[in-house]
Short mmCIF file of C-alpha atoms and ligand atoms in Angstrom, two decimals:
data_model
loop_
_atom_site.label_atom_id
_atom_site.label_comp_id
_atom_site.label_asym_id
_atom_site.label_seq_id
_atom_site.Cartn_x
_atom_site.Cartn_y
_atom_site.Cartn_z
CA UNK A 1 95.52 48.11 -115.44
CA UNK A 2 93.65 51.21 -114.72
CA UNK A 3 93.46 52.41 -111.28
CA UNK A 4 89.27 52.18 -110.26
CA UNK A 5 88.88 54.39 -106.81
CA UNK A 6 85.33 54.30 -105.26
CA UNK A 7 84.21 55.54 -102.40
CA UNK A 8 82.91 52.77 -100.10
CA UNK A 9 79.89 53.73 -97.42
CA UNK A 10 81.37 50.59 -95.91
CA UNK A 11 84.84 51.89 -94.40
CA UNK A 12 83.67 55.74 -95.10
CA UNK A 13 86.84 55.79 -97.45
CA UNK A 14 87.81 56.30 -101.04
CA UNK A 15 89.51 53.01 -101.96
CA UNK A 16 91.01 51.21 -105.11
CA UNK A 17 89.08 49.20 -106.46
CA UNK A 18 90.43 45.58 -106.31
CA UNK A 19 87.89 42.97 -107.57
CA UNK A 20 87.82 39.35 -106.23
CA UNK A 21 88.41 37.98 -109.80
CA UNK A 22 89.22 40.53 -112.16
CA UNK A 23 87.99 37.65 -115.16
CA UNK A 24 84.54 38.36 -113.73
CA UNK A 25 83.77 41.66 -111.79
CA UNK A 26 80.42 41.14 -109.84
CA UNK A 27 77.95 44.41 -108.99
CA UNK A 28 74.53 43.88 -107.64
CA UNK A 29 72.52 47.33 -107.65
CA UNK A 30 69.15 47.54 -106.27
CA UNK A 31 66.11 48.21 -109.09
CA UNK A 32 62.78 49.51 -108.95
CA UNK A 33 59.25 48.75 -107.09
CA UNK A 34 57.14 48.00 -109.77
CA UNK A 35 54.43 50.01 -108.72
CA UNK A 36 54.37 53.69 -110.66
CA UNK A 37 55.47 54.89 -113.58
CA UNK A 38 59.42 55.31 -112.36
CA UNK A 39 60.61 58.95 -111.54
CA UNK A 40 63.81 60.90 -112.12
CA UNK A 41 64.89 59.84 -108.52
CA UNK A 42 65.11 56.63 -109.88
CA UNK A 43 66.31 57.14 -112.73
CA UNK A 44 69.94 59.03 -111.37
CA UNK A 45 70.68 55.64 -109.58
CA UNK A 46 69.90 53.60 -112.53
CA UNK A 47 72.52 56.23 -114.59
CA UNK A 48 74.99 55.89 -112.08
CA UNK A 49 75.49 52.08 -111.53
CA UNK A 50 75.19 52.43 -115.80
CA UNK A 51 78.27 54.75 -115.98
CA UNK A 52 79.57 52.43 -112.77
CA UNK A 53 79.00 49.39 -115.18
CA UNK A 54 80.68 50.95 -117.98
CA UNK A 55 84.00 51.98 -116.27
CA UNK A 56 84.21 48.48 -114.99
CA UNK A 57 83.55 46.95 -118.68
CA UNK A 58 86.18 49.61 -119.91
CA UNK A 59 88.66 48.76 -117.46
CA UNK A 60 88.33 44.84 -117.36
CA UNK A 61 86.83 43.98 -120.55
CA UNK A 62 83.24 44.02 -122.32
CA UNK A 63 82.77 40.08 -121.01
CA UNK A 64 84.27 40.26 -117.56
CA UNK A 65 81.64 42.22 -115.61
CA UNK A 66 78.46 40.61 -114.20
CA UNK A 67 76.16 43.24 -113.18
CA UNK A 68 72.51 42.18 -111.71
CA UNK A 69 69.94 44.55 -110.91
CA UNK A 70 66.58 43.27 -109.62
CA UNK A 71 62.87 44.13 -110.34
CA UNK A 72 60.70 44.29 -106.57
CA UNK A 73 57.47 42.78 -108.44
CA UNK A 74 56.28 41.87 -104.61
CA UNK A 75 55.79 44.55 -102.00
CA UNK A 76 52.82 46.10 -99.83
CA UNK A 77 53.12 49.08 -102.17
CA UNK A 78 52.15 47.27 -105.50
CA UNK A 79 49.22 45.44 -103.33
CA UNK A 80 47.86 49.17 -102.06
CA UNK A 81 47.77 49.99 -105.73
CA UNK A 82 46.29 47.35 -107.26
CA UNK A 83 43.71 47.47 -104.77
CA UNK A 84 43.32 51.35 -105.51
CA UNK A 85 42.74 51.05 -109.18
CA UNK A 86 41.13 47.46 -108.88
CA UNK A 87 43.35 45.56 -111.15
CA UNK A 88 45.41 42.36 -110.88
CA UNK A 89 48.97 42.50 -109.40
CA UNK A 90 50.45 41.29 -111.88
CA UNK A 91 48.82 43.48 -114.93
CA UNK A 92 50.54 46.21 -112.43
CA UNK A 93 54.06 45.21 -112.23
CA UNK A 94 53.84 43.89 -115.99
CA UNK A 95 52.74 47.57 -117.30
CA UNK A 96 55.27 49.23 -114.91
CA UNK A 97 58.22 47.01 -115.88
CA UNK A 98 57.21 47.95 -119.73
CA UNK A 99 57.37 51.11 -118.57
CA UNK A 100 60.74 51.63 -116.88
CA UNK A 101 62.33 49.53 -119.34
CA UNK A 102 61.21 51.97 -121.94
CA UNK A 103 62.75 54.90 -119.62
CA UNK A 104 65.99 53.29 -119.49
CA UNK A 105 66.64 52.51 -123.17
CA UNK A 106 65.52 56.12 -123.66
CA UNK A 107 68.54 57.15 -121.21
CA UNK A 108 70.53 54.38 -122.99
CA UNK A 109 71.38 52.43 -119.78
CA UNK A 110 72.59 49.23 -121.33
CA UNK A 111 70.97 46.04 -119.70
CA UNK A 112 72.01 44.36 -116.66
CA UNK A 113 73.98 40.82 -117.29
CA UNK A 114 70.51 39.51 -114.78
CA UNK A 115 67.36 41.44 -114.22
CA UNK A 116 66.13 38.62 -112.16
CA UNK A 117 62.54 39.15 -110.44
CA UNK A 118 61.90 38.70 -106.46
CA UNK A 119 58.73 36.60 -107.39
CA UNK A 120 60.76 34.24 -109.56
CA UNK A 121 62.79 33.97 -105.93
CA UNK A 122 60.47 32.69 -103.33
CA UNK A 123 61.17 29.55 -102.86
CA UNK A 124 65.00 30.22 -102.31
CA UNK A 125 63.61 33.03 -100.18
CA UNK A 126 61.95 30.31 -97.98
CA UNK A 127 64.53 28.18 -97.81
CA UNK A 128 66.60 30.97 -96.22
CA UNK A 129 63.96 31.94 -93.39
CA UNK A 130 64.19 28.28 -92.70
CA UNK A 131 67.68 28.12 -92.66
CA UNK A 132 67.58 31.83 -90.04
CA UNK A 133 65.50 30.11 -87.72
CA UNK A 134 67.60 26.88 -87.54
CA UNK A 135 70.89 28.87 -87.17
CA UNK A 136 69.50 30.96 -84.27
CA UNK A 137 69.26 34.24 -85.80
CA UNK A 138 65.64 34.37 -86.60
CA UNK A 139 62.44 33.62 -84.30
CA UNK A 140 58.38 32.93 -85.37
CA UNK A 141 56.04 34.29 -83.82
CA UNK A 142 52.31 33.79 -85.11
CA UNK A 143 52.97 33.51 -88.58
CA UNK A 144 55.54 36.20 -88.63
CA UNK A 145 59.26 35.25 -88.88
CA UNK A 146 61.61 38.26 -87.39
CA UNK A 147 65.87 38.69 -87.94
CA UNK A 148 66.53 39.04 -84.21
CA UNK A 149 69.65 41.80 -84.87
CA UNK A 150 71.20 41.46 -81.22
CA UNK A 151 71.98 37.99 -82.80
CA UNK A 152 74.41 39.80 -85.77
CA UNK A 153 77.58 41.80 -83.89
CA UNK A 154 77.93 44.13 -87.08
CA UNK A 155 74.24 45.07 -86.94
CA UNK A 156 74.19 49.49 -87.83
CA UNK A 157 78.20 49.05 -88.80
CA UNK A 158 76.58 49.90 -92.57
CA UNK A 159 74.79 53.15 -91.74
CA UNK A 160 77.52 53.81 -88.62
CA UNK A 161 74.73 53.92 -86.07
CA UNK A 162 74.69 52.81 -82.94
CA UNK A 163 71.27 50.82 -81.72
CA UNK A 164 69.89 53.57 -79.69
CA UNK A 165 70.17 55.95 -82.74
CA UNK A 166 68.88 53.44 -85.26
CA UNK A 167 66.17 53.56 -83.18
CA UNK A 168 65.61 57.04 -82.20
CA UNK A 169 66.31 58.55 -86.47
CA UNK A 170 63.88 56.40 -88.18
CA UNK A 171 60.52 55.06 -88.66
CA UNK A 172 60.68 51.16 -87.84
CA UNK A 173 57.57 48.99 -87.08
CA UNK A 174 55.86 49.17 -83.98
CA UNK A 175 54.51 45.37 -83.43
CA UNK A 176 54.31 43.62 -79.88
CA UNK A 177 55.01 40.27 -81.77
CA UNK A 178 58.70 41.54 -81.76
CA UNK A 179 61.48 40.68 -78.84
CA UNK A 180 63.42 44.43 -80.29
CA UNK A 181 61.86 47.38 -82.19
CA UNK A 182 64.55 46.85 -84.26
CA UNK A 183 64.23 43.44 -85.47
CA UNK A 184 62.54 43.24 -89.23
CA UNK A 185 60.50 40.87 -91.05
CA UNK A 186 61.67 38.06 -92.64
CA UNK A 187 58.42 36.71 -93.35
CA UNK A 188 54.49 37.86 -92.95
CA UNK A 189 51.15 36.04 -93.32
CA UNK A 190 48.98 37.14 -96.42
CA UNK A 191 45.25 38.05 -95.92
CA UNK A 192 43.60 35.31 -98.27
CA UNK A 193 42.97 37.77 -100.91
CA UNK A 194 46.27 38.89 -100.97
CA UNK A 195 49.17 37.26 -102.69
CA UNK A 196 50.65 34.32 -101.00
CA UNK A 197 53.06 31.49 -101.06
CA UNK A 198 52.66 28.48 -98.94
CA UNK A 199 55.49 28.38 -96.10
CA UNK A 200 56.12 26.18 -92.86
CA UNK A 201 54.67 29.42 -91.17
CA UNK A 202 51.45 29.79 -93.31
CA UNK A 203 50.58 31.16 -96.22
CA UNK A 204 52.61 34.34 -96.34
CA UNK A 205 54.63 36.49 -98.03
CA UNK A 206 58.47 37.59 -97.73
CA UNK A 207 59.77 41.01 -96.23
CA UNK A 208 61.39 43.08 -98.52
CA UNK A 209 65.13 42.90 -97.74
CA UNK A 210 65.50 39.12 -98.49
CA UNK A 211 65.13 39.38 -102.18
CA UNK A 212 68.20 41.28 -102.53
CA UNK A 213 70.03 38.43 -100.34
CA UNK A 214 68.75 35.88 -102.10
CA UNK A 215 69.22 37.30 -105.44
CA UNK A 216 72.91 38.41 -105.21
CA UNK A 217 74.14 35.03 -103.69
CA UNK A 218 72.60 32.94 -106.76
CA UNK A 219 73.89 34.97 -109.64
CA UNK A 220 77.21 36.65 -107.86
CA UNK A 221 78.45 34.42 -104.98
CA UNK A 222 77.99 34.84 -101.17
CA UNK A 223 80.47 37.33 -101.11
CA UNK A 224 81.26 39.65 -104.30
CA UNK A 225 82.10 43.02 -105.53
CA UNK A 226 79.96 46.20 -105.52
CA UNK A 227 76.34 46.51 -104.23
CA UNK A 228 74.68 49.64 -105.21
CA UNK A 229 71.62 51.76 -104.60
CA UNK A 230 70.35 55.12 -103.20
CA UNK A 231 71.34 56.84 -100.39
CA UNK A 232 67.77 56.08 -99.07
CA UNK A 233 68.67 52.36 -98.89
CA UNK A 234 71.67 52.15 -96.49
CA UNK A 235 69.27 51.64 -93.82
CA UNK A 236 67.48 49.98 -93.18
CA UNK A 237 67.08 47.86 -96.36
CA UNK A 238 71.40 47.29 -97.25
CA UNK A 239 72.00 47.14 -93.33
CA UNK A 240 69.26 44.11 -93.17
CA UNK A 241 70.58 42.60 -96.49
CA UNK A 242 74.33 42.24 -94.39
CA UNK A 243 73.06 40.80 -91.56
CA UNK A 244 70.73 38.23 -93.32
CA UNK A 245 73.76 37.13 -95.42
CA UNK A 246 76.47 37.17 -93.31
CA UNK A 247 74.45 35.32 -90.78
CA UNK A 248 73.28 32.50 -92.60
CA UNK A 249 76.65 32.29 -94.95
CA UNK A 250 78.70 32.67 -92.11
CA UNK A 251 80.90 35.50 -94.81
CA UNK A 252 82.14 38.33 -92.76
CA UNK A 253 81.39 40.26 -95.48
CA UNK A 254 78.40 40.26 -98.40
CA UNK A 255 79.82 43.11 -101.09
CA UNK A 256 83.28 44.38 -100.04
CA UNK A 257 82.81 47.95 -101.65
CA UNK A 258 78.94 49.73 -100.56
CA UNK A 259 78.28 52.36 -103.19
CA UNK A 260 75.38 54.80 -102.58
CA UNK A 261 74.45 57.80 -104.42
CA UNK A 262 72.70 61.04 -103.07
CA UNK A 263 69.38 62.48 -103.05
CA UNK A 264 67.15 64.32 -105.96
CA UNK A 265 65.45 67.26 -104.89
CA UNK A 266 63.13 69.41 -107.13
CA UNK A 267 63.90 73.16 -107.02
CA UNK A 268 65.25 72.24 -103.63
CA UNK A 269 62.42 70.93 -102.36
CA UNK A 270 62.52 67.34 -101.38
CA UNK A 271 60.95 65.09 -104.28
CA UNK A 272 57.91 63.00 -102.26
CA UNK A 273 54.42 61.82 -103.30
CA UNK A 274 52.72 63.93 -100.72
CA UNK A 275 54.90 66.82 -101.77
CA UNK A 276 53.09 66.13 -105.47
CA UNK A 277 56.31 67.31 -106.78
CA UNK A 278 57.71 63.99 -108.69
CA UNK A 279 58.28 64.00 -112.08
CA UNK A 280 58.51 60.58 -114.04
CA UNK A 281 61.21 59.35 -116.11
CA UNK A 282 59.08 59.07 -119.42
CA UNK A 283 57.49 63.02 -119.20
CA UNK A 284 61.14 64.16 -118.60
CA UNK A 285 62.63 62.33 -121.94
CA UNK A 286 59.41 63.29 -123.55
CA UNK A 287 60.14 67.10 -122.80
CA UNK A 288 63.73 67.46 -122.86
CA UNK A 289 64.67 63.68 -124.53
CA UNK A 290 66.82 61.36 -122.88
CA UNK A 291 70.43 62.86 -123.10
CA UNK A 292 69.81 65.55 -121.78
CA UNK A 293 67.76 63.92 -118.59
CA UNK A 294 70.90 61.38 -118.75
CA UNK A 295 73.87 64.52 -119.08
CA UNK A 296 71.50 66.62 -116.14
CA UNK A 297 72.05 63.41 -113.99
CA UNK A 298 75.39 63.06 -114.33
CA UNK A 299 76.07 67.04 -114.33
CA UNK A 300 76.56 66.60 -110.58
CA UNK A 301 78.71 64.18 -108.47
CA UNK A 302 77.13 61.15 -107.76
CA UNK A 303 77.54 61.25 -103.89
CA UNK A 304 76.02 64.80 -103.92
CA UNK A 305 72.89 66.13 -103.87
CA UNK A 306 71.22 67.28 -107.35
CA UNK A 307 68.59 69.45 -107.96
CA UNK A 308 66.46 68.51 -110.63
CA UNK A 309 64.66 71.79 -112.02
CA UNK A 310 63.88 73.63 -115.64
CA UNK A 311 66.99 75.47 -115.71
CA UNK A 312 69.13 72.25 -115.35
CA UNK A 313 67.37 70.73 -117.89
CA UNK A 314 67.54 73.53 -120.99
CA UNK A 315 71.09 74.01 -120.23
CA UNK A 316 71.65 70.39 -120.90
CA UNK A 317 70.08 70.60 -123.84
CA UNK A 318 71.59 73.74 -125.05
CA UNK A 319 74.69 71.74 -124.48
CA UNK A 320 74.01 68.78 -126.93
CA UNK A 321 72.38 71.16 -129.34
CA UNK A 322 76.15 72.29 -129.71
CA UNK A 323 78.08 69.56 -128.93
CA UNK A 324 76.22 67.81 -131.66
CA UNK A 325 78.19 70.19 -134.57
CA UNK A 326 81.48 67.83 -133.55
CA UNK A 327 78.99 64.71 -134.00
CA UNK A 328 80.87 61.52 -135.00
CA UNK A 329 79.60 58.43 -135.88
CA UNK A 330 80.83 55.86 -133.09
CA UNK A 331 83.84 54.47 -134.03
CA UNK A 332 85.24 50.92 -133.61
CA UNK A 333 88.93 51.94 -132.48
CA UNK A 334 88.46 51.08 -128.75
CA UNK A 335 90.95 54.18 -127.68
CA UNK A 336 90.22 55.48 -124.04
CA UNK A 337 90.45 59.16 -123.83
CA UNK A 338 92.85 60.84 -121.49
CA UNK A 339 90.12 62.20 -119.82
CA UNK A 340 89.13 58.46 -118.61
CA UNK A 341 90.83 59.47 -115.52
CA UNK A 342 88.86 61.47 -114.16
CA UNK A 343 86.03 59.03 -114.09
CA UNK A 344 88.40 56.70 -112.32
CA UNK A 345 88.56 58.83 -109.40
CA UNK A 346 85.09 57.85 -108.07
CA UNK A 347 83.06 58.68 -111.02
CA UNK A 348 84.48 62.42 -111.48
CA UNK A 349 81.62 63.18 -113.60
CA UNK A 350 81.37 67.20 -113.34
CA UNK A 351 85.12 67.02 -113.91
CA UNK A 352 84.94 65.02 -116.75
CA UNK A 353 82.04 67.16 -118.11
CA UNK A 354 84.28 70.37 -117.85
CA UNK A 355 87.28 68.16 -119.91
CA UNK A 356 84.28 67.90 -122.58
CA UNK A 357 83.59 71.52 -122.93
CA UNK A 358 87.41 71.82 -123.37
CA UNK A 359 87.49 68.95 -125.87
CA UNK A 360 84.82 70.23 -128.04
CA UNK A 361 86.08 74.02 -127.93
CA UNK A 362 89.68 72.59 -129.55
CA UNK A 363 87.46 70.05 -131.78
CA UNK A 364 85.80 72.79 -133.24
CA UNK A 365 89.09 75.23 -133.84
CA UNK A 366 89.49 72.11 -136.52
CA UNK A 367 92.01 69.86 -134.08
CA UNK A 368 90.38 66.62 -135.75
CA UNK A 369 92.47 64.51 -133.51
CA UNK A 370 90.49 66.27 -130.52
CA UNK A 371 87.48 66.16 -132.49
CA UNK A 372 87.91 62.27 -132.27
CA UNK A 373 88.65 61.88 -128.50
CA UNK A 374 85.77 64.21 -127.82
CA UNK A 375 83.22 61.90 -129.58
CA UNK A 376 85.10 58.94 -128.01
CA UNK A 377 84.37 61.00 -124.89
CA UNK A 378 80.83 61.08 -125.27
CA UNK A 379 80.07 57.72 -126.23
CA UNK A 380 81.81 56.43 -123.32
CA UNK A 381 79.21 58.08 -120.88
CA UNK A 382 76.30 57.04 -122.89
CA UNK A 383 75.80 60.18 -124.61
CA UNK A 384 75.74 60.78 -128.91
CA UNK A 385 73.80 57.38 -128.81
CA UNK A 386 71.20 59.10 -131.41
CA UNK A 387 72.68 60.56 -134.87
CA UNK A 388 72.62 63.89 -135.49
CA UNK A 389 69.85 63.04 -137.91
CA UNK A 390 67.85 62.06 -135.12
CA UNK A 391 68.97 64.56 -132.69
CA UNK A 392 67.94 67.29 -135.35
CA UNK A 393 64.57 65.58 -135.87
CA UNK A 394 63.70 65.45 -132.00
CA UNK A 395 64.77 69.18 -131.85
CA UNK A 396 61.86 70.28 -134.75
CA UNK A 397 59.51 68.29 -132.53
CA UNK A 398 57.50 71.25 -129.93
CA UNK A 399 58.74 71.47 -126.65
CA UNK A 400 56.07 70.38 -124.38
CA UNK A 401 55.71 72.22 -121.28
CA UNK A 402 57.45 70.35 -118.11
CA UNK A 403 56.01 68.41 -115.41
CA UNK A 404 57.91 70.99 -113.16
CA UNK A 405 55.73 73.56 -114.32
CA UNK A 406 52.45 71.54 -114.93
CA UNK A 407 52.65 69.90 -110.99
CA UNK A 408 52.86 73.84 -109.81
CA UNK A 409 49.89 75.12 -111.78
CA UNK A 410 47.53 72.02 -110.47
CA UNK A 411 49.09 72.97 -106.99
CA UNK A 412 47.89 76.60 -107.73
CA UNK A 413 44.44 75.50 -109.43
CA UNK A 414 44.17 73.09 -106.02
CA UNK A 415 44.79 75.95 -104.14
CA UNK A 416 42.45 78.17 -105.90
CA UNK A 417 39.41 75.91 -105.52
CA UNK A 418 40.14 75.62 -101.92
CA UNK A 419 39.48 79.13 -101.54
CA UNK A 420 36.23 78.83 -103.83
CA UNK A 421 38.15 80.88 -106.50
CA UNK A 422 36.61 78.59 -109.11
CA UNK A 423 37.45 81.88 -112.14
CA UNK A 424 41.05 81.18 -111.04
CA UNK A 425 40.74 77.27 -111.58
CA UNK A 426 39.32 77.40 -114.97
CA UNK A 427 41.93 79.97 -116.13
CA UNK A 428 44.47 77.46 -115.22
CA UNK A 429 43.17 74.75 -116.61
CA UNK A 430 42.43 76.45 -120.24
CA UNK A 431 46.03 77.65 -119.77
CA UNK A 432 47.21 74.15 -119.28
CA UNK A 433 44.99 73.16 -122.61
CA UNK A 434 46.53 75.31 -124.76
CA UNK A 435 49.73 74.25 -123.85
CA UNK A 436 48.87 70.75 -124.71
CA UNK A 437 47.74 69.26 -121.29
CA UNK A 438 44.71 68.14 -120.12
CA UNK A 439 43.81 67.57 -116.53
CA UNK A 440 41.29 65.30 -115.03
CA UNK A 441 40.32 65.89 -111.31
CA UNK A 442 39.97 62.32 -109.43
CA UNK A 443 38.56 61.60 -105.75
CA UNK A 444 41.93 63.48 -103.77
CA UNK A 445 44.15 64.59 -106.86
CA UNK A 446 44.37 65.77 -109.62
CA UNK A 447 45.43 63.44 -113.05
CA UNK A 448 47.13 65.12 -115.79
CA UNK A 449 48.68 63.90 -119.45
CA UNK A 450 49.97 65.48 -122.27
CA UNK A 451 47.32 65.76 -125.01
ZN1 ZN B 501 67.83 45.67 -102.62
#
């Protein structure tokens, strides 16, 4: 058996992998809000637990992984929106699921074993506030239901914080109807227009963090594997997951290994909505296609920063233009390259990328042995999933101009008409025109698509 390390925000170690029951490896990694169209941040955690998911089939077998990853089709953020553009909820999160679902076969993520929904989940969700407030660890108060965290020992062992930082590094809810700053909703009423479910507190609505609780434990177990997610996530929304579960399981642990991956930034700039700087999955693969968004986001460790930028993105690209001359059909000899091992050594991906390079440069002095493991190579990240047919075919198509470089010029054209240089704004947005893009100017932004 092949020796799995992963690094484990849990103990703050690299470990070996040992799975509770090797006949049926269990991962649980967070999905998306459906709320807007999904952006590259997003997608370099959905790649990751991918690559994560095909290590462990590799390793164990095709049929002995379970991996679930959940759609968030409830949250304050998909009410705001729908409210904004004045259209159901649920024509929202159906349009947005079509639409990340679309972004990840373009990056050829293969599907989760589950892709279970939190609104599917309420009930269950229910019964587990219930269940809090008889054990002791949750409290009501006027149709709120709170986790009270001094009841949970381990509470910040997760993010390795004590209390006082928790509560002095981030932005938690201010609300007098809570005994600790700290504590976090369980459940909250609904406004009668808002979406509801009926509950012993009132018609309400669940806190975000339950879902994942209530999700893992029915399709992996009370206590299994690996649960993923971003960096972003450790706290407060994985560090609220642990206590929910190992309180009302009584488990001392939920997932044994914690695997996070780091941050995106664009052209080092954090990526934020207020920053206007976030580019979505669908306008990367349009520009660039989807291996060479997929090869950008592995081009970096997992745990490390990446910075997602124009440069990144054509070098990928030059790369598969050329790898693509030692294109092989897939083949159905299920041989594991030597190179395998670097992956095992928590997801070496930039050193496994460099054995590629080395692999196609002896491929293409006519080694045809090395020719093979180097397309055996690629597959097994998720790249040479089009033929070189297709890959030709997607090259003829024009290169569309990035939404890097569009999201600067409507910065610049914002700018412009700020300081009533209205000559300057037009220029832009002719400029933008004849590169295919046409921008519409709403209320506070500005909307953009390709033509
Ligand atoms: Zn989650």
């Amino acid at each position: 058996m092949k020796n799995l390390k992963i690094s484990n925000t849990l103990t703050k170690t690299k470990e070996l992998f040992k799975p509770i029951n090797s006949k049926n490896v269990t991962m649980y990694a967070c999905g998306p809000t459906v709320y807007d169209d999904p952006h590259v941040g997003n997608a370099r955690s959905l790649v990751v637990f991918d690559l994560l998911f095909r290590i462990l089939r590799k390793v164990y077998g095709d049929n002995s992984v379970t991996y679930v990853r959940n759609i968030t089709d409830i949250d304050d953020k998909i009410i705001d929106i729908a409210k904004d553009k004045n259209l159901p909820i649920d024509k929202i999160t159906k349009e947005v699921t079509k639409q990340f679902h679309s972004a990840c076969k373009s990056l050829n993520c293969l599907e989760p074993t589950v892709e279970p929904k939190a609104t599917e989940h309420v009930d269950e969700m229910i019964k587990m506030t219930d269940s809090l407030i008889k054990k002791g660890f949750a409290y009501v108060n006027k149709g709120h239901v709170y986790f009270s965290i001094s009841s949970f020992k381990n509470y910040g062992k997760l993010s390795n914080k004590n209390l006082d930082e928790l509560k002095a590094g981030s932005r938690i809810e201010v609300s007098s109807l809570k005994k600790n700053p700290l504590d976090f909703v369980l459940w909250k009423p609904s406004e009668e227009k808002d979406p509801g479910w009926n509950s012993p507190w009132g018609r309400g609505r669940p806190g975000w963090h339950l879902e994942c609780s209530i999700m893992s434990e029915k399709y992996l177990g009370k206590n299994f594997d690996i649960h993923g997610g971003g960096l972003d996530l450790v706290f407060p929304h994985h560090e609220n997951e642990i206590a929910q579960s190992c309180c009302n399981n009584s488990v001392e642990k939920m997932a044994n290994y914690w695997v996070h991956n780091g941050f995106l930034t664009m052209n080092e700039e954090k990526m934020s909505k207020s920053l206007k700087n976030i580019v979505s999955i669908n306008n990367a693969v349009k520009q660039y296609g989807g291996q060479s968004v997929r090869l950008a986001l592995l081009s970096s460790h997992y745990k490390q920063p990446l910075d997602w930028n124009d440069k990144l993105l054509k070098e990928q690209k030059n790369t598969l233009n050329k790898w693509y001359n030692m294109y092989e059909k897939k083949s159905d000899i299920k041989k594991t390259p030597d190179c395998f091992e670097y992956l095992l050594d928590d997801l070496n991906t930039p050193g496994y990328i460099s054995k590629l390079h080395e692999l196609y440069n002896e491929a293409a002095k006519g080694d045809k042995d090395r020719k093979k493991s180097f397309n055996d190579a690629c597959h097994l990240i998720g790249i040479f999933n089009e033929t070189k047919e297709d890959w030709e075919k997607s090259k003829k198509k024009p290169l569309k101009i990035s939404e890097e470089f569009i999201l600067n010029k409507i910065k610049q054209r914002l700018e412009a008409r700020k300081n009533g240089n209205f000559e300057l704004a037009d220029k832009i947005r002719k400029e933008l025109s004849n590169e295919g893009v046409l921008i519409e100017d709403k209320k506070d932004k500005t909307d953009w698509k390709y033509k």
